[in-house]
Short mmCIF file of C-alpha atoms and ligand atoms in Angstrom, two decimals:
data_model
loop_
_atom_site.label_atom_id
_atom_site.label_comp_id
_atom_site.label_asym_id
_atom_site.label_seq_id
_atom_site.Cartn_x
_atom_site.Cartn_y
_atom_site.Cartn_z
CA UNK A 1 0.00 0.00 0.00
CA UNK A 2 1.44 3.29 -0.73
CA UNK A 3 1.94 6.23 1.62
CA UNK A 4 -0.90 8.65 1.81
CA UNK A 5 -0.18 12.54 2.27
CA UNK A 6 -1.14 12.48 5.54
CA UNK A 7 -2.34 16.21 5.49
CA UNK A 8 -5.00 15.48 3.10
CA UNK A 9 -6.75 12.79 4.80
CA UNK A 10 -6.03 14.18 8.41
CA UNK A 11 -8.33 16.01 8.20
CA UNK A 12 -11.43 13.77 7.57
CA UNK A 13 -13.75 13.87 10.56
CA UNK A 14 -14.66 10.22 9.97
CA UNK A 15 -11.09 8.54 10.03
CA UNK A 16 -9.78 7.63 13.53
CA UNK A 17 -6.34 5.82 14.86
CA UNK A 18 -7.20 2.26 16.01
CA UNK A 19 -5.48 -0.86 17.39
CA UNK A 20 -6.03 -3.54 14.78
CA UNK A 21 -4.66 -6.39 17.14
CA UNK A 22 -8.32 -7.14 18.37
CA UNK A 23 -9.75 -7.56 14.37
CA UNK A 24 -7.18 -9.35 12.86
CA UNK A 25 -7.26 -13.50 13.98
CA UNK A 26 -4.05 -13.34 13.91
CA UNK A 27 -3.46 -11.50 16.72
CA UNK A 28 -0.65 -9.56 15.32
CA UNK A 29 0.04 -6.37 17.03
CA UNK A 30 -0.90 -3.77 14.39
CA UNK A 31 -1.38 0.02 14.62
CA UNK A 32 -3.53 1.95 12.12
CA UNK A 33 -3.51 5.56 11.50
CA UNK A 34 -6.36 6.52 9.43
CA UNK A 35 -9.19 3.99 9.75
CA UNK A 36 -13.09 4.69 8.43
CA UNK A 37 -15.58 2.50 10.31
CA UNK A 38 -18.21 1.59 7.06
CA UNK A 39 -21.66 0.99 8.49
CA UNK A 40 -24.00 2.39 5.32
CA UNK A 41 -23.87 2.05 1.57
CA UNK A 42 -23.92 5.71 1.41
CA UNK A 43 -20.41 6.50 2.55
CA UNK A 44 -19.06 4.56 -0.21
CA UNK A 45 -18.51 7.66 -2.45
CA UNK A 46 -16.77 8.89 0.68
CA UNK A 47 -14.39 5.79 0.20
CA UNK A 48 -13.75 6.50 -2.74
CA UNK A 49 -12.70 10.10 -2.34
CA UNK A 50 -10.86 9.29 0.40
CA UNK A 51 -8.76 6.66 -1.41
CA UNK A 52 -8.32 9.21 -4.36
CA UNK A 53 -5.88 11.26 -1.61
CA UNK A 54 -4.67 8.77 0.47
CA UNK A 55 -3.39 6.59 -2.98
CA UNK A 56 -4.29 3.52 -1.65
CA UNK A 57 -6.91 1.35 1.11
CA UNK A 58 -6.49 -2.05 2.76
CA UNK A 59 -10.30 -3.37 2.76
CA UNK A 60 -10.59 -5.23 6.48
CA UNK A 61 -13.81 -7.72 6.76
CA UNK A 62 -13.59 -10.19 9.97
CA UNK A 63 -9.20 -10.15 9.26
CA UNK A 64 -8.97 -13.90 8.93
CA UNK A 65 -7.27 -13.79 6.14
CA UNK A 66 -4.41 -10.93 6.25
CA UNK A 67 -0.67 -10.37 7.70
CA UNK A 68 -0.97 -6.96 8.87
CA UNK A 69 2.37 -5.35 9.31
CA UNK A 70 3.18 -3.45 12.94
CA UNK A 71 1.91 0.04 11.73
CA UNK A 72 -0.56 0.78 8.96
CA UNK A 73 -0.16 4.49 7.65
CA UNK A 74 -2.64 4.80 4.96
CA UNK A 75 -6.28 4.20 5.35
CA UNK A 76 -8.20 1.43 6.23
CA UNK A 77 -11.64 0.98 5.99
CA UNK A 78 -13.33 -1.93 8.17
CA UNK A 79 -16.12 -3.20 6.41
CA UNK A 80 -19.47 -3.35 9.28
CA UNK A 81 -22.30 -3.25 6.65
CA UNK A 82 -25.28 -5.49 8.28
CA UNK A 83 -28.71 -7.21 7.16
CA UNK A 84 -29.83 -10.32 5.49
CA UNK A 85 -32.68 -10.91 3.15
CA UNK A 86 -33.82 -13.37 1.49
CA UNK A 87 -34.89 -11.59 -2.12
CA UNK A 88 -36.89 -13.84 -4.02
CA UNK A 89 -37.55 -17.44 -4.74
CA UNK A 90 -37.67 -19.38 -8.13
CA UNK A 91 -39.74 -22.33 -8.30
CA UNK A 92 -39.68 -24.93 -10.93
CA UNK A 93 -41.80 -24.23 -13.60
CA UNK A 94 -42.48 -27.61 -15.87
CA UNK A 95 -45.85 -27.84 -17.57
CA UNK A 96 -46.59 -30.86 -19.79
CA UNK A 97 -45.44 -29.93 -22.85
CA UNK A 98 -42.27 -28.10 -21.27
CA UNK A 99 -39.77 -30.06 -19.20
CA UNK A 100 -38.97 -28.23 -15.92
CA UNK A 101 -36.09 -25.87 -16.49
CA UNK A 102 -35.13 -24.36 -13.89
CA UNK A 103 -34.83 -26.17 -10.59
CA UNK A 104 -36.07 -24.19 -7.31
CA UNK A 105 -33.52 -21.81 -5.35
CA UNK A 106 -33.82 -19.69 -2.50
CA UNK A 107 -31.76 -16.28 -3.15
CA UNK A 108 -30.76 -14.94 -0.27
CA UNK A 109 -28.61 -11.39 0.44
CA UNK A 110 -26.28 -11.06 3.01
CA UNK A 111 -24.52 -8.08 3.80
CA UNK A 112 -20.72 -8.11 3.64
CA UNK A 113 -19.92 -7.70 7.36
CA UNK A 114 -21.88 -9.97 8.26
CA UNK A 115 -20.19 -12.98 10.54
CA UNK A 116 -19.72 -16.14 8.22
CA UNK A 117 -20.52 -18.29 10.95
CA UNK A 118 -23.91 -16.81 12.32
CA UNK A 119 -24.76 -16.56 8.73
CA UNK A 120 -24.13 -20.46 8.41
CA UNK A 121 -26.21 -21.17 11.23
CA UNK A 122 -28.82 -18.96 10.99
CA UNK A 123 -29.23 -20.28 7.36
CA UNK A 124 -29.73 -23.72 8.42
CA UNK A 125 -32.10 -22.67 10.90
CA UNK A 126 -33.92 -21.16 8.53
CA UNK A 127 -33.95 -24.22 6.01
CA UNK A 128 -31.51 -22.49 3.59
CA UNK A 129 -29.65 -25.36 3.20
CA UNK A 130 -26.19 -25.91 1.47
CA UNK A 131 -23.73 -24.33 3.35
CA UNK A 132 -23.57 -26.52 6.33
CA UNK A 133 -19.95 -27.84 5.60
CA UNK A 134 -18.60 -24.22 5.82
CA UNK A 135 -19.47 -23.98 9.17
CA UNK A 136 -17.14 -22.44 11.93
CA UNK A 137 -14.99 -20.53 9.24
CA UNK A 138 -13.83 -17.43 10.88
CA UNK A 139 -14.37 -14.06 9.49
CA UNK A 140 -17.24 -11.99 7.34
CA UNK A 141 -19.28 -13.04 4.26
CA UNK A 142 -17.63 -10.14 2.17
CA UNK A 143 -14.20 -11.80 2.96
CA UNK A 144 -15.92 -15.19 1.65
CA UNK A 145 -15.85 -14.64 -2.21
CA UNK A 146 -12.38 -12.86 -2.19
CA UNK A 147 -10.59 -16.42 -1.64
CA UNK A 148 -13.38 -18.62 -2.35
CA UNK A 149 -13.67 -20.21 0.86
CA UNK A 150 -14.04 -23.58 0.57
CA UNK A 151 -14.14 -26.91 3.29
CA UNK A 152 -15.33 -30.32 3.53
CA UNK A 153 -16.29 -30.83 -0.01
CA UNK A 154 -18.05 -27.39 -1.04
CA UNK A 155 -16.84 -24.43 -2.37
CA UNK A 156 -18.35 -21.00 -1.88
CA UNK A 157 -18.13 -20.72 -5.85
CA UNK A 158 -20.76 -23.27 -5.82
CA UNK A 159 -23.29 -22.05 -3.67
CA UNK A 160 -23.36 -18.19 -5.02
CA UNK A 161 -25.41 -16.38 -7.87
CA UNK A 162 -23.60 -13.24 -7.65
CA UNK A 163 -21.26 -10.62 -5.46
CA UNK A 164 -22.01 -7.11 -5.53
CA UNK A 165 -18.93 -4.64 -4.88
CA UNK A 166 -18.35 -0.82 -5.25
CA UNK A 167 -15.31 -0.24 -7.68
CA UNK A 168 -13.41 2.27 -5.53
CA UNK A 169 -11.66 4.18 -8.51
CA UNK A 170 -14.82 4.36 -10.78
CA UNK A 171 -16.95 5.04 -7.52
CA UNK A 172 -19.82 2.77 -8.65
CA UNK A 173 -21.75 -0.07 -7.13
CA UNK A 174 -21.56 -3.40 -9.80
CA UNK A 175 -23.11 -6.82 -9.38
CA UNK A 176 -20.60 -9.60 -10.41
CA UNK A 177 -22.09 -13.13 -12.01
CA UNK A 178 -20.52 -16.10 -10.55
CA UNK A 179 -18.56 -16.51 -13.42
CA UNK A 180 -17.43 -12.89 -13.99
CA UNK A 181 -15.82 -13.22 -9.95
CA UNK A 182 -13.55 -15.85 -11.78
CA UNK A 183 -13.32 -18.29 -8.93
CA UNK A 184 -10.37 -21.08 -8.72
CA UNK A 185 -9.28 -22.60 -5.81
CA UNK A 186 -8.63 -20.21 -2.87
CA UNK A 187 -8.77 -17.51 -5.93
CA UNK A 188 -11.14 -14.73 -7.57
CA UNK A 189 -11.14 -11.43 -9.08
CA UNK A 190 -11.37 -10.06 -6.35
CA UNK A 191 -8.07 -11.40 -4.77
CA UNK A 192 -6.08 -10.92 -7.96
CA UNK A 193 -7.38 -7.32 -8.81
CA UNK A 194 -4.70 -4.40 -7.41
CA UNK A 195 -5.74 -3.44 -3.74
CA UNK A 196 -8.13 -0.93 -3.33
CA UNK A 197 -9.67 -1.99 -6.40
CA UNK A 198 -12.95 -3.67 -4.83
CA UNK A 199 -14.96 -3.47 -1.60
CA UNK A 200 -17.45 -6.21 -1.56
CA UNK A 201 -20.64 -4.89 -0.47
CA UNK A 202 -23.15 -8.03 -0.17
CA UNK A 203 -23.52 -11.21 -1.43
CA UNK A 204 -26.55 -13.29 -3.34
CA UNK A 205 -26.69 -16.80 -2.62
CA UNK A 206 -28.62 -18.93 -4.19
CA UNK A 207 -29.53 -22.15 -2.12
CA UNK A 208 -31.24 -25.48 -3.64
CA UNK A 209 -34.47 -26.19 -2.52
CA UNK A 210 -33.67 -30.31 -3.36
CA UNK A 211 -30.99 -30.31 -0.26
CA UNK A 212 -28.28 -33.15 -1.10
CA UNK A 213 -25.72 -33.09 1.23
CA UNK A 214 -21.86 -33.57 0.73
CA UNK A 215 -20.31 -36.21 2.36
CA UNK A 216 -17.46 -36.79 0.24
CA UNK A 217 -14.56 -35.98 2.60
CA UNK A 218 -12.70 -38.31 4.25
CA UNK A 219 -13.28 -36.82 8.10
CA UNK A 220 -17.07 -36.37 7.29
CA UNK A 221 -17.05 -40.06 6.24
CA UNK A 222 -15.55 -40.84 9.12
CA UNK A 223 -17.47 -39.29 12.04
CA UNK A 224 -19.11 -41.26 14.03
CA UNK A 225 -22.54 -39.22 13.95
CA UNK A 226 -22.79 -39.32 10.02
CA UNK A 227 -21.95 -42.71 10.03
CA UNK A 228 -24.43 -44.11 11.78
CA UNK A 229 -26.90 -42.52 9.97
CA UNK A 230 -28.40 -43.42 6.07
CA UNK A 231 -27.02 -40.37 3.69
CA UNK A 232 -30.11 -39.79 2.96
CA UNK A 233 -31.45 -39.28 6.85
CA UNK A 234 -28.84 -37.19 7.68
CA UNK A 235 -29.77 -33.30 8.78
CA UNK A 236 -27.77 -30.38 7.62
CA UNK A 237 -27.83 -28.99 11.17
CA UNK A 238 -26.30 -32.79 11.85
CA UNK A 239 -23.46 -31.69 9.54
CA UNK A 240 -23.23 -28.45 10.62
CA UNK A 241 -22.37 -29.98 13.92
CA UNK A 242 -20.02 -32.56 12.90
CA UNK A 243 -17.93 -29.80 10.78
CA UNK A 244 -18.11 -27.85 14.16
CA UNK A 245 -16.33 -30.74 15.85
CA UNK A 246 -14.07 -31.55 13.39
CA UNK A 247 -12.33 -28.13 12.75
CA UNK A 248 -12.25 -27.52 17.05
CA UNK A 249 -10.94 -30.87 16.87
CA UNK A 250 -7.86 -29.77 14.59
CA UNK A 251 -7.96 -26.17 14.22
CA UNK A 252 -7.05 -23.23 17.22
CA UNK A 253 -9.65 -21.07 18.14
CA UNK A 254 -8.33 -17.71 16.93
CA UNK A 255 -10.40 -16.20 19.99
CA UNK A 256 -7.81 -18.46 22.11
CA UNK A 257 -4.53 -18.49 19.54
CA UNK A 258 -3.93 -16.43 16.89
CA UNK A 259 -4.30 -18.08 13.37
CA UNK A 260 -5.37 -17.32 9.94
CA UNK A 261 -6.45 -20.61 9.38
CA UNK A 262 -4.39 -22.52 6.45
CA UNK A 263 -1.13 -20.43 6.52
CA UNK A 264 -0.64 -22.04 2.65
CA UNK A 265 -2.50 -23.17 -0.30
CA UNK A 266 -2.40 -27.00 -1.16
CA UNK A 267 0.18 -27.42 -3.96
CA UNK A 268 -1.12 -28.05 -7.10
CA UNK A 269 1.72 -30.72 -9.29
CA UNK A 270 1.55 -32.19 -12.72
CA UNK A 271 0.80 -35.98 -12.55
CA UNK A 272 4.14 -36.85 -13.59
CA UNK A 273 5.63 -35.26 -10.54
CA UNK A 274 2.71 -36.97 -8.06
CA UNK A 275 3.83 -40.28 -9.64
CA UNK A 276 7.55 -39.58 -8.96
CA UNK A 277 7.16 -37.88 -4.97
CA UNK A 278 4.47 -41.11 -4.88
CA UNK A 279 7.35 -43.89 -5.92
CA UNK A 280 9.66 -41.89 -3.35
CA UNK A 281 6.99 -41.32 -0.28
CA UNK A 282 4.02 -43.88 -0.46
CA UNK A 283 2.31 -42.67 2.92
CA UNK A 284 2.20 -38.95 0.40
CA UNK A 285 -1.60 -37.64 0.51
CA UNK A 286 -2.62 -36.21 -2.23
CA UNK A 287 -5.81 -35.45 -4.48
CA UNK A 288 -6.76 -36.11 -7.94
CA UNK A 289 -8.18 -33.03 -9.74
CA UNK A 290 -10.69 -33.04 -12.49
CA UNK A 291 -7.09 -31.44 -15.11
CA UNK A 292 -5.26 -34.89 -14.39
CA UNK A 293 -3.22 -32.50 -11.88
CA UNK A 294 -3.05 -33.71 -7.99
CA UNK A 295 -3.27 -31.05 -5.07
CA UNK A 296 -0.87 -32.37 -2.37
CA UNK A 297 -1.43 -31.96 1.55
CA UNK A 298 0.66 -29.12 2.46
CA UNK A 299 -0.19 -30.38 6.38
CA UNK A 300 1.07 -33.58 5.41
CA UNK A 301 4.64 -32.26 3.56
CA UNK A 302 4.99 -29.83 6.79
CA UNK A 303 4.59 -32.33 9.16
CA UNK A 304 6.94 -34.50 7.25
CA UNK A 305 9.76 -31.94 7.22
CA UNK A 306 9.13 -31.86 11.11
CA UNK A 307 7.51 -29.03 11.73
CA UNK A 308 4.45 -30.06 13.36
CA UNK A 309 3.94 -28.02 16.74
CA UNK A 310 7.52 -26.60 16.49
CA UNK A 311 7.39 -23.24 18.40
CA UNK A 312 10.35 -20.24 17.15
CA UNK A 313 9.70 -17.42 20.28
CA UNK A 314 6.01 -16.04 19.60
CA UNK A 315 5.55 -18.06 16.61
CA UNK A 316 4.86 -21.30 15.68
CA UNK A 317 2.85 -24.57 13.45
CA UNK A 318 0.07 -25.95 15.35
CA UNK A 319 0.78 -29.32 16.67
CA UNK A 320 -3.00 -30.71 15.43
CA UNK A 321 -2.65 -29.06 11.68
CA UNK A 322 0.58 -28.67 10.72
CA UNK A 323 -0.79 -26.05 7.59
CA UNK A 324 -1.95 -23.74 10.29
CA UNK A 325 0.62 -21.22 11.70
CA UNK A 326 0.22 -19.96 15.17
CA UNK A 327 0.63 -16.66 17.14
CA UNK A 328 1.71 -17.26 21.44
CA UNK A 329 1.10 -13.89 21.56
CA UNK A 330 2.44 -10.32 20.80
CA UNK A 331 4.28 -11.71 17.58
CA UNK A 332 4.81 -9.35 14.82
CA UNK A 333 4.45 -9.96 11.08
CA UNK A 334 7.98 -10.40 10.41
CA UNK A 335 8.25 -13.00 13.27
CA UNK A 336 5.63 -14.97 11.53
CA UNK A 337 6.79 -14.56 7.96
CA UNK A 338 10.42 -15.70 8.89
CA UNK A 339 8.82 -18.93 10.13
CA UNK A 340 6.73 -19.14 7.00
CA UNK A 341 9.82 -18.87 4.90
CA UNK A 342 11.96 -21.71 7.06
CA UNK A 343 8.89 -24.33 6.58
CA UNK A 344 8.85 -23.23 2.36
CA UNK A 345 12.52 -24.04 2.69
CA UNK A 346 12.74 -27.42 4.25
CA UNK A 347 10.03 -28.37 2.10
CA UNK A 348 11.39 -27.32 -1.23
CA UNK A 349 14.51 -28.39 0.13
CA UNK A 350 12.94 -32.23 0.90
CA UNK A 351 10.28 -32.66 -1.73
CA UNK A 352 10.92 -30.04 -4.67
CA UNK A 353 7.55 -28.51 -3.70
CA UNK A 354 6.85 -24.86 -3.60
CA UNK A 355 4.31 -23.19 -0.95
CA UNK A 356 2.53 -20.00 -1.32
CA UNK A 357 1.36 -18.59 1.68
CA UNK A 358 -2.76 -18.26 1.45
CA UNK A 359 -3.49 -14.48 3.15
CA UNK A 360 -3.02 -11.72 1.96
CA UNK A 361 0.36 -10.28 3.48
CA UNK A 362 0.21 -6.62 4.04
CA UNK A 363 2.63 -4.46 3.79
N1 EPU B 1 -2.20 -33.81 7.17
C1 EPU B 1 -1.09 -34.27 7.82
N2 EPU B 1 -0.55 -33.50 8.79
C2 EPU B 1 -1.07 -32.32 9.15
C3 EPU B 1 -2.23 -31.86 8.50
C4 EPU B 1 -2.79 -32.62 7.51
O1 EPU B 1 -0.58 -35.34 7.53
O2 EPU B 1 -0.52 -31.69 10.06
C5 EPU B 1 -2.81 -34.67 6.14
C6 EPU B 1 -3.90 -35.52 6.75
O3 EPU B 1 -3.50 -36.85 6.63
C7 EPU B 1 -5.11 -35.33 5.90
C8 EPU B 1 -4.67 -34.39 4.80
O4 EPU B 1 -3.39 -33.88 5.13
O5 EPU B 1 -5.51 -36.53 5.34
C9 EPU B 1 -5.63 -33.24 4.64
O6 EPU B 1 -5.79 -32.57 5.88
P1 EPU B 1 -7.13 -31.80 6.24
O7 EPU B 1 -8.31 -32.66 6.04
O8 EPU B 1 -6.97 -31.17 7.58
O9 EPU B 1 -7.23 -30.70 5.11
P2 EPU B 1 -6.14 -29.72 4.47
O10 EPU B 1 -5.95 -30.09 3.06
O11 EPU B 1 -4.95 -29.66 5.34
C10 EPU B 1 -7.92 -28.02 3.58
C11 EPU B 1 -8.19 -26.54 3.63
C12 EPU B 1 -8.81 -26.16 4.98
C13 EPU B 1 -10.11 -26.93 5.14
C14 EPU B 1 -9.82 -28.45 5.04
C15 EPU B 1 -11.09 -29.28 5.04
C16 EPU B 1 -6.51 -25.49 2.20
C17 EPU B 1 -5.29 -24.67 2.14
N3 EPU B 1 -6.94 -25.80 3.44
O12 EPU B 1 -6.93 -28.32 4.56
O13 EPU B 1 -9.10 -24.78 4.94
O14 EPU B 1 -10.74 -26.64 6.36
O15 EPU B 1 -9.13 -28.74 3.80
O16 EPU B 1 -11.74 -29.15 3.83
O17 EPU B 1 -7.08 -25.84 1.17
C18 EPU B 1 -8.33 -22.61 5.50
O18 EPU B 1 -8.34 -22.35 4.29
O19 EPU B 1 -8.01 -21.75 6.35
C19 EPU B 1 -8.68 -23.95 5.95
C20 EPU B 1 -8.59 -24.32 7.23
#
């Protein structure tokens, strides 16, 4: 982010200084000059001014998903918008002579600071079923589309109609289609677009009214609740609940240890190279994709090399998820990053394998 002229934005009434430490999972001790609290659509023009003289914005939903550095100078704007609604609902319209078309949805807007997990839950109470295994996910919905969230066997990408975000330089509101967001794995638009480029203001899910749940993944399979039960008895709020145990089972509680979740992506290698780490490591866990590629276990490589619950002063991996970088407390960006870099290394250095670390770091 680039340095603002600090006499130009000084002076708005509506910036303050705040501590980011508290809304950034993380933990990372963070100061920020210039931040603008956004709780209406209507101060988005102000955004955009505002980022005209500053010359730049870091976008903060829930901050489960950023490295913020120790001090922020330029302006931040922490994204509070509120409400959910559910807009309209299609219903499937076959007559005789027409085969049904269109299968029924419920289309449902939620506001982009918004908690993802309240949202989850009070979906499912609501019967809005489908996004059960992306339960317990920490931060906001408008932080969900940027990297695609994505967990036990559904993707965000697949249970969305459309994202609607103000372009900060053009200073206009415009609704994205599913496919114009451009999701890959842990990837949009959104994420690759220069910072300050989009603030996502809500987003439109669209929700089958047919449930069928996912039970694909191995530790769904597995639990003993969703076992015991026929697939086709089993309850979203059931799943819900087993996803709940599962990621308290492996992942910290950023409320008790600072985390951002996955600290790297799951590399992505040509089948010729799965074949030859395969011949070399048999135990290697790894994932066919539908491109003949294979996404390897980054948890699996790290703890390999390891690393699992190594601690390095503040910092360290998690000894239940060895993808998951922790924060003991008071660590600083650079503590955090250093580790980050030592775990790429042994890892290239043992399997040929590059990481690339999943937040955003900010700097
Ligand atoms: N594994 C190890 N050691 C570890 C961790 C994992 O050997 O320390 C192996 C396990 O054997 C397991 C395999 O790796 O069979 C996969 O582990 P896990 O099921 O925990 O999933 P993951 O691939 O490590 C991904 C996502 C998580 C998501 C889970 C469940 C990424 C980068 N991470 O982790 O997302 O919750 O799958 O779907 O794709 C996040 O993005 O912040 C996140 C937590």
């Amino acid at each position: 982010m680039s340095n603002p002229t600090p006499s130009l934005i000084d002076c708005a009434a509506s910036l303050s200084s705040l501590s980011l430490t508290r809304y950034n999972t993380l933990g990372l001790a963070c100061q920020a000059k210039h931040v603008l609290t956004l709780a209406s659509q209507a101060q988005l023009p102000e955004v955009t001014a505002l980022v005209r003289k500053a010359g730049g914005v870091l976008v903060l939903g829930g901050g489960s998903n950023v490295v913020l550095p120790a001090t922020l100078e330029g302006l931040v704007v922490r994204v509070a918008l509120k409400g959910i609604a559910a807009v309209a609902e299609s219903e499937q319209t076959s007559t005789s002579d027409q085969p049904s078309q269109e299968k029924a949805f419920w289309r449902i807007d939620v506001a982009a600071g918004e908690n993802w997990h309240a949202w989850v839950e009070t979906a499912t109470r609501n019967g809005w079923f489908g996004l059960e295994n992306l339960a317990l996910i920490p931060g906001t919905v408008g932080a969900a589309p940027v990297q695609n969230i994505g967990a036990y066997g559904v993707e965000l990408q697949e249970r969305i109609e459309s994202v609607t975000a103000w372009h900060i330089p053009e200073g206009k509101l415009v609704t994205l289609s599913r496919e114009e967001c451009d999701f890959a794995y842990r990837d949009s638009i959104f994420k690759r677009a220069l910072p300050g480029t989009w603030l996502i203001v809500s987003v439109r899910f669209l929700l089958a009214k047919q449930w069928v749940p996912v039970l694909t993944y191995p530790d769904l399979k597995k639990h003993p609740v969703l076992t015991s039960l026929e697939s086709t008895g089993v309850k979203a709020q059931q799943i819900l609940d087993a996803v709940c145990d599962i990621r308290r089972a492996k992942l910290p509680d950023p409320d008790i240890l600072g985390n951002a979740g996955s600290f790297f992506k799951n590399p992505v290698v040509s089948e010729a190279r799965y074949r030859a780490l395969k011949g070399k490591f048999a135990d290697l866990v790894a994932y066919p994709q539908p491109d003949q590629t294979f996404k390897l276990a980054a948890g699996w490589l790290i703890e390999r090399c390891g690393w699992k619950g190594k601690r390095l002063g503040r910092v360290g991996v998690h000894d239940r998820q060895a993808l998951v970088l922790v924060n003991y407390g008071g660590a600083h960006a650079s503590e955090l990053l250093s580790l980050a870099q030592e775990v790429s290394a042994s890892v290239r250095a043992q399997f040929g394998v590059e990481l690339e670390v999943e937040p955003v770091v900010v700097s």
